[in-house]
Coordinates of C-alpha atoms in Angstrom, one line a residue:
H1 CA 4.6 86.2 -31.0
R2 CA 1.5 85.6 -28.9
S3 CA 3.2 83.1 -26.7
A4 CA 5.0 86.0 -25.1
I5 CA 1.9 86.5 -23.0
I6 CA 3.2 83.7 -20.9
L7 CA 5.9 86.0 -19.5
F8 CA 3.5 88.9 -18.8
F9 CA 3.1 88.0 -15.2
V10 CA 6.9 87.9 -14.7
Y11 CA 6.6 91.7 -14.4
W12 CA 5.1 91.2 -10.9
I13 CA 7.6 88.6 -9.7
I14 CA 10.7 90.6 -10.6
N15 CA 10.6 92.7 -7.4
R16 CA 9.0 90.1 -5.2
R17 CA 11.0 88.6 -2.4
S18 CA 11.0 84.9 -2.5
N19 CA 9.3 83.0 0.3
I20 CA 9.7 79.3 0.6
I21 CA 6.6 78.7 2.7
W22 CA 4.4 80.6 0.2
Q23 CA 6.0 78.9 -2.8
T24 CA 5.7 75.4 -1.2
G25 CA 2.1 76.1 -0.3
L26 CA 1.3 77.1 -3.9
I27 CA 3.0 74.0 -5.3
I28 CA 1.1 71.7 -3.0
G29 CA -2.1 73.6 -3.7
A30 CA -1.6 73.4 -7.5
I31 CA -0.9 69.6 -7.2
A32 CA -4.0 69.1 -5.0
L33 CA -6.3 71.2 -7.3
S34 CA -4.9 70.0 -10.6
P35 CA -7.7 67.5 -11.2
F36 CA -10.1 70.5 -11.2
F37 CA -8.1 72.7 -13.5
N38 CA -9.6 71.2 -16.7
I39 CA -13.2 72.0 -15.4
F40 CA -12.1 75.6 -14.6
I41 CA -10.3 76.2 -17.8
L42 CA -13.1 74.9 -20.0
R43 CA -15.3 77.6 -18.5
L44 CA -12.9 80.4 -19.4
P45 CA -13.5 82.4 -22.6
L46 CA -10.5 81.0 -24.4
P47 CA -10.2 80.5 -28.2
Y48 CA -11.6 77.3 -29.6
R49 CA -8.2 76.3 -31.0
Y50 CA -6.9 76.0 -27.5
L51 CA -10.0 74.5 -25.9
K52 CA -10.0 71.7 -28.5
Y53 CA -7.0 70.2 -26.8
F54 CA -9.2 69.5 -23.8
E55 CA -11.2 67.0 -25.8
R56 CA -8.3 64.6 -25.7
V57 CA -6.4 65.8 -22.6
S58 CA -4.2 62.7 -22.3
E59 CA -2.8 63.3 -25.8
F60 CA -1.7 66.8 -25.1
T61 CA -0.4 66.7 -21.6
D62 CA 3.2 65.9 -21.0
F63 CA 4.8 65.2 -17.6
R64 CA 8.4 64.3 -17.7
L65 CA 10.0 63.1 -14.5
M66 CA 13.5 64.3 -15.5
D67 CA 12.3 67.9 -15.9
C68 CA 10.4 67.6 -12.6
V69 CA 13.5 66.3 -10.8
I70 CA 15.8 69.0 -12.3
A71 CA 13.3 71.8 -11.6
V72 CA 12.8 70.8 -8.0
L73 CA 16.5 70.1 -7.5
V74 CA 17.6 73.6 -8.8
W75 CA 14.8 75.3 -6.8
G76 CA 15.8 73.3 -3.7
I77 CA 19.5 74.0 -4.0
A78 CA 18.8 77.6 -4.7
W79 CA 16.8 77.8 -1.5
Y80 CA 19.6 76.0 0.4
F81 CA 22.2 78.6 -0.7
H82 CA 19.8 81.5 -0.1
R83 CA 21.2 82.1 3.3
Y84 CA 24.7 82.6 1.9
V85 CA 23.8 85.3 -0.5
K86 CA 25.2 88.8 -0.1
T87 CA 22.5 91.3 1.0
D88 CA 23.0 93.6 -1.9
K89 CA 22.6 90.7 -4.4
L90 CA 19.4 89.3 -2.8
H91 CA 17.2 91.0 -5.4
K92 CA 18.7 89.1 -8.3
Y93 CA 18.8 85.9 -6.4
D94 CA 15.2 86.2 -5.5
L95 CA 14.3 86.6 -9.2
F96 CA 16.2 83.4 -10.0
I97 CA 14.3 81.5 -7.2
N98 CA 11.0 82.9 -8.3
L99 CA 11.6 81.9 -12.0
Q100 CA 12.6 78.5 -10.9
F101 CA 9.5 78.3 -8.7
V102 CA 7.4 79.0 -11.7
A103 CA 9.2 76.1 -13.5
V104 CA 8.4 73.8 -10.6
L105 CA 4.7 75.0 -10.7
I106 CA 4.4 74.3 -14.4
V107 CA 5.9 70.8 -14.1
A108 CA 3.5 70.1 -11.2
V109 CA 0.5 70.8 -13.3
S110 CA 1.8 69.7 -16.7
G111 CA 0.3 66.2 -16.4
R112 CA -3.2 67.8 -16.1
I113 CA -3.3 70.9 -18.2
P114 CA -2.9 70.5 -22.0
M115 CA 0.0 72.3 -23.5
A116 CA 1.2 73.7 -20.1
Y117 CA 4.4 71.9 -20.6
R118 CA 5.3 74.3 -23.5
G119 CA 5.5 77.1 -21.0
L120 CA 8.2 75.3 -19.1
Q121 CA 10.9 76.2 -21.6
Y122 CA 10.5 79.9 -20.8
F123 CA 11.3 79.3 -17.1
V124 CA 13.9 76.6 -17.4
Y125 CA 16.3 78.4 -19.7
I126 CA 15.9 82.1 -18.7
P127 CA 17.4 81.3 -15.2
V128 CA 20.4 79.8 -16.9
F129 CA 21.4 83.3 -18.1
E130 CA 21.3 84.4 -14.4
I131 CA 23.8 81.8 -13.2
P132 CA 26.9 84.1 -13.4
E133 CA 25.0 86.6 -11.3
I134 CA 24.0 83.9 -8.8
L135 CA 27.5 82.7 -8.5
N136 CA 28.7 86.2 -7.9
A137 CA 26.0 86.6 -5.2
S138 CA 27.5 84.0 -2.9
N139 CA 29.6 85.0 0.1
S140 CA 31.9 82.0 -0.1
I141 CA 34.3 80.7 -2.8
N142 CA 33.4 77.2 -1.8
N143 CA 29.7 77.9 -2.2
R144 CA 30.5 79.3 -5.7
K145 CA 32.4 76.2 -6.7
T146 CA 29.7 73.9 -5.4
L147 CA 27.0 75.9 -7.2
K148 CA 29.0 76.0 -10.4
I149 CA 29.5 72.3 -10.4
F150 CA 25.9 71.6 -9.5
F151 CA 24.4 73.9 -12.2
T152 CA 26.8 72.7 -14.9
S153 CA 26.1 69.1 -14.1
V154 CA 22.3 69.5 -13.9
Y155 CA 22.0 71.5 -17.2
I156 CA 24.4 69.1 -19.0
I157 CA 22.3 66.1 -17.8
Q158 CA 19.1 67.9 -19.0
W159 CA 20.6 68.7 -22.4
A160 CA 21.8 65.1 -22.8
Y161 CA 18.4 63.8 -21.8
Y162 CA 16.7 66.0 -24.4
V163 CA 19.2 65.2 -27.2
F164 CA 19.8 61.5 -26.6
V165 CA 16.6 60.2 -24.9
I166 CA 13.8 62.5 -26.1
K167 CA 15.6 63.5 -29.3
I168 CA 13.9 66.9 -29.6
V169 CA 16.8 68.5 -31.4

């Protein structure tokens, strides 16, 4: 499927060490520059079937506060527990943080770029599969329990929100 192109750049973040200052700066920059994204994207040589969404931007943008809160919470908690990760497990933990960072970045611009929100699903659910590895990466049993409770709660709340509030299922 052509939408797999969304994951093409993940190839470059797989081996990249996470950096909270760099990631925070990119998020703030994306939020600050988001009003200009439409102007920039309209100048790109994209297919008309995508550019037509820009004619009625407000109809095709979708910012959901719940997804923003969950993406930022998971990213923030992952950064908090970063210091407790075993050295030999940092590679996988960094991938988890980087994928979560992309989710936060997409949520940050989803209110300005048409259809950007559709890419969020790739970066919210893929990290869920990494949770067992993330729990295994922690030095402390208490940290593992805390993370397990946190991740379970957050993703159940998100699931319930989608099913009962948005009714996308």
